JSON list of C-alpha atoms in Angstrom, two decimals:
[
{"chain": "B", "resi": 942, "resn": "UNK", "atom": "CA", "xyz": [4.98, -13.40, -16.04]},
{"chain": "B", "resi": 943, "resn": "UNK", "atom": "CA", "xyz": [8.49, -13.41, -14.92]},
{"chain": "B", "resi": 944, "resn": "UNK", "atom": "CA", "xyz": [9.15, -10.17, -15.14]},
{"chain": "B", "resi": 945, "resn": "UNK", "atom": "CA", "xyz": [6.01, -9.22, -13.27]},
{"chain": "B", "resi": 946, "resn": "UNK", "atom": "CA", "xyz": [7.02, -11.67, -10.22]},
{"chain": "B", "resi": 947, "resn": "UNK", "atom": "CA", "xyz": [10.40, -9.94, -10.60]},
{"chain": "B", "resi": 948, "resn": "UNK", "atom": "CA", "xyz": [8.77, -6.73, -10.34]},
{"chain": "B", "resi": 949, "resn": "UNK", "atom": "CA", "xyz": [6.12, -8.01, -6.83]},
{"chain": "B", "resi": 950, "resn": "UNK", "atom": "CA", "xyz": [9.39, -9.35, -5.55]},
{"chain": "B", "resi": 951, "resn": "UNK", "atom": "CA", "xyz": [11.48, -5.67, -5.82]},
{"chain": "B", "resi": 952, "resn": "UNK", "atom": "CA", "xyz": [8.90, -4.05, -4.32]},
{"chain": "B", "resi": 953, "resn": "UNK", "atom": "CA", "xyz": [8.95, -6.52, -1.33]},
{"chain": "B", "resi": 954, "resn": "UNK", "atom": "CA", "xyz": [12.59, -6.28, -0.60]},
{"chain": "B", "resi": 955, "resn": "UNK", "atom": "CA", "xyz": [12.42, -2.05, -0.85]},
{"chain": "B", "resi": 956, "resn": "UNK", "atom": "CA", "xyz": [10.02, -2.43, 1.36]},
{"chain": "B", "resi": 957, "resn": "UNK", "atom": "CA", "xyz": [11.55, -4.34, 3.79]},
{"chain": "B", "resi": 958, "resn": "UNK", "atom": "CA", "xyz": [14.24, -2.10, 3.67]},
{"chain": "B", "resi": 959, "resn": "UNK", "atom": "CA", "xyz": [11.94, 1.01, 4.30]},
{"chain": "B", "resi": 960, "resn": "UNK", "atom": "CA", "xyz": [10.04, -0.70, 7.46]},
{"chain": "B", "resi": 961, "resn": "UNK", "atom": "CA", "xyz": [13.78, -1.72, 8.58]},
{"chain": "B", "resi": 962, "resn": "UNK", "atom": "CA", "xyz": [13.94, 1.79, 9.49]},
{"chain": "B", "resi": 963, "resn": "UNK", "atom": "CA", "xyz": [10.98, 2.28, 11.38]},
{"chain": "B", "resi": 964, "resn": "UNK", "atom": "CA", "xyz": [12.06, -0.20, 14.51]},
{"chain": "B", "resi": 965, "resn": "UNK", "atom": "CA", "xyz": [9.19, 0.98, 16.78]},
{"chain": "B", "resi": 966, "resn": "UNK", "atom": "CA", "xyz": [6.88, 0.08, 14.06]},
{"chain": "B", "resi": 967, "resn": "UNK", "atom": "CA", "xyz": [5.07, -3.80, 13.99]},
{"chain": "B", "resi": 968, "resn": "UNK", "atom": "CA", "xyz": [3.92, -3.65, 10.86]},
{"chain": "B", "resi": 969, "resn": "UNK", "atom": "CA", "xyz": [5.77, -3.68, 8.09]},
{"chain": "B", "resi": 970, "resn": "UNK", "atom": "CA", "xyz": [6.55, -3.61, 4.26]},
{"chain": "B", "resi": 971, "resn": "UNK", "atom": "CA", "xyz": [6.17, -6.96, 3.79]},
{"chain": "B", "resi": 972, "resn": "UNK", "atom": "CA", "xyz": [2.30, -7.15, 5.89]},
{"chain": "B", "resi": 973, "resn": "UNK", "atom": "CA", "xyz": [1.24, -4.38, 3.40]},
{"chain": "B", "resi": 974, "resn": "UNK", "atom": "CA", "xyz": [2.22, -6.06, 0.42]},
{"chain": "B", "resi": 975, "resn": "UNK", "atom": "CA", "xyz": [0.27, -9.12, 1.22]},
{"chain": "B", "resi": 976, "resn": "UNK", "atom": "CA", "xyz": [-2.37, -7.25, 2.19]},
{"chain": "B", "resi": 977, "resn": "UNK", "atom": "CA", "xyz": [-2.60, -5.01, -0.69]},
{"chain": "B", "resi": 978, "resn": "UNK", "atom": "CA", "xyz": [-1.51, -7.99, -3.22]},
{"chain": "B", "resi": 979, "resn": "UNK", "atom": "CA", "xyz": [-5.10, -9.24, -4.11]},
{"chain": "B", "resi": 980, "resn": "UNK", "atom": "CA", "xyz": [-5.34, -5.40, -5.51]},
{"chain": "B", "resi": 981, "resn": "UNK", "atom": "CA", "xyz": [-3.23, -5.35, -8.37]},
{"chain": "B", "resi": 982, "resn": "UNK", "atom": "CA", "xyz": [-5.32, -6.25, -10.60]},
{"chain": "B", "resi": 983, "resn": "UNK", "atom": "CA", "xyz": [-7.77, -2.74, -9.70]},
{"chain": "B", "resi": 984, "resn": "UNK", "atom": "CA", "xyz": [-4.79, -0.66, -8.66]},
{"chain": "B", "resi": 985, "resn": "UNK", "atom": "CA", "xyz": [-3.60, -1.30, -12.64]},
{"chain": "B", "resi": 986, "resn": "UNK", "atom": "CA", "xyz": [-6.87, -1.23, -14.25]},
{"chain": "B", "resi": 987, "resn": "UNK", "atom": "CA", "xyz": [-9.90, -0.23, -12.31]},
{"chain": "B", "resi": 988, "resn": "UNK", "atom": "CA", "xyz": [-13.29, -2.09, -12.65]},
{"chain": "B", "resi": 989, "resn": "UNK", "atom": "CA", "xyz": [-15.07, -4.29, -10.09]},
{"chain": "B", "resi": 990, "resn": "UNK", "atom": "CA", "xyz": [-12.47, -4.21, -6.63]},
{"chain": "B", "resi": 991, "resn": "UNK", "atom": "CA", "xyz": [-12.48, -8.27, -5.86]},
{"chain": "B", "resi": 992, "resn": "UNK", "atom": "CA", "xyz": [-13.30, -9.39, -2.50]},
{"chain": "B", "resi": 993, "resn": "UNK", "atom": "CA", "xyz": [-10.10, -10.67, -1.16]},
{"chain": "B", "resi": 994, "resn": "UNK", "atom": "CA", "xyz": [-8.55, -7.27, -2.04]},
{"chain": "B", "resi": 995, "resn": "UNK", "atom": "CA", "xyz": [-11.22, -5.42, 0.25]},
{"chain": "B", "resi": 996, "resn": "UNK", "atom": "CA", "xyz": [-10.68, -7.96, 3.07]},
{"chain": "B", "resi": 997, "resn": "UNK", "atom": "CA", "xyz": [-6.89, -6.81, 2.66]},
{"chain": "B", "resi": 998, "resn": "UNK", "atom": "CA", "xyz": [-7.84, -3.03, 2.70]},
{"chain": "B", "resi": 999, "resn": "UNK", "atom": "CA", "xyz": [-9.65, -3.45, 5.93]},
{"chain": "B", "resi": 1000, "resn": "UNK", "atom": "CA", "xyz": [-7.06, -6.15, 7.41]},
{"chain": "B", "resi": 1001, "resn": "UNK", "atom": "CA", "xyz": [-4.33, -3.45, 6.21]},
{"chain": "B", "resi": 1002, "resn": "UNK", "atom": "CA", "xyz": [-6.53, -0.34, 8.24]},
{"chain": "B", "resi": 1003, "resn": "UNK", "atom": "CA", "xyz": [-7.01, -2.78, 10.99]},
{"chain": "B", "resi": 1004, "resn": "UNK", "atom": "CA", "xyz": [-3.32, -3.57, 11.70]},
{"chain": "B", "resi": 1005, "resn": "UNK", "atom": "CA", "xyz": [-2.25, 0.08, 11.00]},
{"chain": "B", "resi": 1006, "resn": "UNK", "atom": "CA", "xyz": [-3.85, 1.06, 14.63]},
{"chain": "B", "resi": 1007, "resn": "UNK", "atom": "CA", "xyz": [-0.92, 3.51, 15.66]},
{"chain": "B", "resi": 1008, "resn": "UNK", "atom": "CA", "xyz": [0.71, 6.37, 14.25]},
{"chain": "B", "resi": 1009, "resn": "UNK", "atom": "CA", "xyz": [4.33, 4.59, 13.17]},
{"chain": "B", "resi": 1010, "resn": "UNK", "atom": "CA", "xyz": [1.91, 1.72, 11.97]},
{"chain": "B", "resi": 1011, "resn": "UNK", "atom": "CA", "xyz": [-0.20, 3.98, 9.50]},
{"chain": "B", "resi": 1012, "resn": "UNK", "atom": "CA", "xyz": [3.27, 6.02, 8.68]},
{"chain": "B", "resi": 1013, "resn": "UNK", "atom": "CA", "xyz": [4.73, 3.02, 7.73]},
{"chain": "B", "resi": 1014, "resn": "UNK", "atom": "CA", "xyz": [2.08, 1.47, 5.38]},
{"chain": "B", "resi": 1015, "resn": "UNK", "atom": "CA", "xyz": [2.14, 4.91, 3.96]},
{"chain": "B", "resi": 1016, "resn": "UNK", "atom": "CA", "xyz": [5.28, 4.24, 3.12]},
{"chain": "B", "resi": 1017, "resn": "UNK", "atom": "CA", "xyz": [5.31, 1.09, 1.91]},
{"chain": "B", "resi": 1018, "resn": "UNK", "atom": "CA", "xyz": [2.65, 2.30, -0.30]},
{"chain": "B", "resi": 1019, "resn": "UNK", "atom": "CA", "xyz": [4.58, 5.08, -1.88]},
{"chain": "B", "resi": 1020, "resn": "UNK", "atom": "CA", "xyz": [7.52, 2.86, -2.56]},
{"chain": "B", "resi": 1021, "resn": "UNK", "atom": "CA", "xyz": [5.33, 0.47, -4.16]},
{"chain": "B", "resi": 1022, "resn": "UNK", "atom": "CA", "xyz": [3.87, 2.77, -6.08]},
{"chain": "B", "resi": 1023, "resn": "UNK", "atom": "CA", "xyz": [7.30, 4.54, -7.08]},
{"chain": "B", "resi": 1024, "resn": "UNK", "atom": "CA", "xyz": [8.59, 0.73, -8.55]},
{"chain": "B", "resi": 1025, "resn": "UNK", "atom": "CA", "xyz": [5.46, -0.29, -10.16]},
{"chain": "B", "resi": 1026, "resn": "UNK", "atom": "CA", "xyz": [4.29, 2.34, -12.89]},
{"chain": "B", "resi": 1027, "resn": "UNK", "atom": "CA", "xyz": [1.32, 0.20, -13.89]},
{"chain": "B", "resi": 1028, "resn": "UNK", "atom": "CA", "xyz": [-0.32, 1.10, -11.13]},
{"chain": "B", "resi": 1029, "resn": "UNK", "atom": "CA", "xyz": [-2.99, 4.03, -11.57]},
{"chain": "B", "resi": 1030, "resn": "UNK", "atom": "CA", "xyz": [-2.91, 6.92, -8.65]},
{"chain": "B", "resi": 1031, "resn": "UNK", "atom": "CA", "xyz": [-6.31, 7.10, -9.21]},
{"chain": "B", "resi": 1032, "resn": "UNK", "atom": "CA", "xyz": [-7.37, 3.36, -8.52]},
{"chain": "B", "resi": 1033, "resn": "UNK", "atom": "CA", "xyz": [-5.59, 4.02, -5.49]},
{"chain": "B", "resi": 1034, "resn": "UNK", "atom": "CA", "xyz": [-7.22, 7.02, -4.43]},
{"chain": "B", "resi": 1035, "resn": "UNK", "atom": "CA", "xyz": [-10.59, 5.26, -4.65]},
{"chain": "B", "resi": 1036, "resn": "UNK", "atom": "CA", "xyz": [-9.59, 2.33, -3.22]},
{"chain": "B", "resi": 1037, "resn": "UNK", "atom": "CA", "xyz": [-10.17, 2.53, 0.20]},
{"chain": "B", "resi": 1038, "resn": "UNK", "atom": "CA", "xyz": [-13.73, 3.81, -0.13]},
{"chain": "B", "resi": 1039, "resn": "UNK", "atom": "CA", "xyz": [-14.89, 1.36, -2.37]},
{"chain": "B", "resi": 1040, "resn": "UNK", "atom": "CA", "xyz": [-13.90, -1.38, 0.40]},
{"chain": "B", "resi": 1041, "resn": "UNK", "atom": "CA", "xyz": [-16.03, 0.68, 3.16]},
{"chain": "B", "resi": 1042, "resn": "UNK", "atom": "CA", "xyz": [-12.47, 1.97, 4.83]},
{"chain": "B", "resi": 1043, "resn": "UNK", "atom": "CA", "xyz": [-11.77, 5.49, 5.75]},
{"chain": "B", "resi": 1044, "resn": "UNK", "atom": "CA", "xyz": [-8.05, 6.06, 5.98]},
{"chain": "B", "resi": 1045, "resn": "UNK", "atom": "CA", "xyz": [-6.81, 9.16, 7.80]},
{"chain": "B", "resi": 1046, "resn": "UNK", "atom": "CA", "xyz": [-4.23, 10.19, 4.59]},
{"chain": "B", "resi": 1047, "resn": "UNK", "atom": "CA", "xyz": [-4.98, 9.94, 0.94]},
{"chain": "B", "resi": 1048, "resn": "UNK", "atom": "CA", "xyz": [-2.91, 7.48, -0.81]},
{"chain": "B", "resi": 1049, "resn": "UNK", "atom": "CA", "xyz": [-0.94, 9.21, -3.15]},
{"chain": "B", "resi": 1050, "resn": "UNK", "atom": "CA", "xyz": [2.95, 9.84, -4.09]},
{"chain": "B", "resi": 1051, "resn": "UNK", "atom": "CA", "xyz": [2.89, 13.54, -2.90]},
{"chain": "B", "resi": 1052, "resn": "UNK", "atom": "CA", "xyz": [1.59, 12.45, 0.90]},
{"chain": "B", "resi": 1053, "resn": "UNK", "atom": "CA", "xyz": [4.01, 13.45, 3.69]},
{"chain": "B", "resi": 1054, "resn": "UNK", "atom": "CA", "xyz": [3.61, 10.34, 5.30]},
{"chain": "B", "resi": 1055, "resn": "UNK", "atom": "CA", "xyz": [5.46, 11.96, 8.25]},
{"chain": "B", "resi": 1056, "resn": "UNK", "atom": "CA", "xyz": [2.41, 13.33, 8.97]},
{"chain": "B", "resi": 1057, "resn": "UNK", "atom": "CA", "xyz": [-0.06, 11.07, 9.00]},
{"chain": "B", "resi": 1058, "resn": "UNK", "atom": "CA", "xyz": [-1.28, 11.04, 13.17]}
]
């Protein structure tokens, strides 16, 4: 359990770091790991996506209403997803569709997130 706090708690501070460099931007690293948290559980092994993780995914698409918004949760995605090797690319994929939420960029490690409008 400690190790997997450890783990949560790396992926907050990279991506802290990451939104640090995207000033213009008010949402940040640490908004789309809260967000996103109540999803580990699917994003690791599939199944049934839990309520509270779909109110996340649509609180997430809701705050990401501008371009350096959306870049940056892409972002913070990748990097979370670059620490965190339990979590399944495909789970992700899925994700936002199963929660009723059409994002503009598919969440994956091999998105330019520079170019997500």
């Amino acid at each position: 359990m400690a190790m997997k706090m450890m783990k949560v708690f790396c992926v907050m501070v990279v991506c802290m770091v990451v939104s640090s460099s995207y000033a213009e931007a008010a949402l940040t690293c640490s908004d789309v790991s809260n967000k996103i948290s109540p999803c580990l559980s699917f994003l690791k092994q599939g199944g049934e996506v839990p309520a509270d993780c779909c109110t996340g995914v649509k609180g997430l698409n809701d705050a990401a209403k501008t371009t350096p918004d959306r870049q940056t949760a892409c972002n913070c995605l990748k990097t979370s997803f670059k620490s965190n090797k339990d979590l399944k690319s495909d789970n992700a994929v899925v994700l936002p569709s199963k929660c009723g939420v059409n994002i503009p960029y598919k969440i994956s490690l091999e998105t330019d997130c520079n170019k997500v409008k």
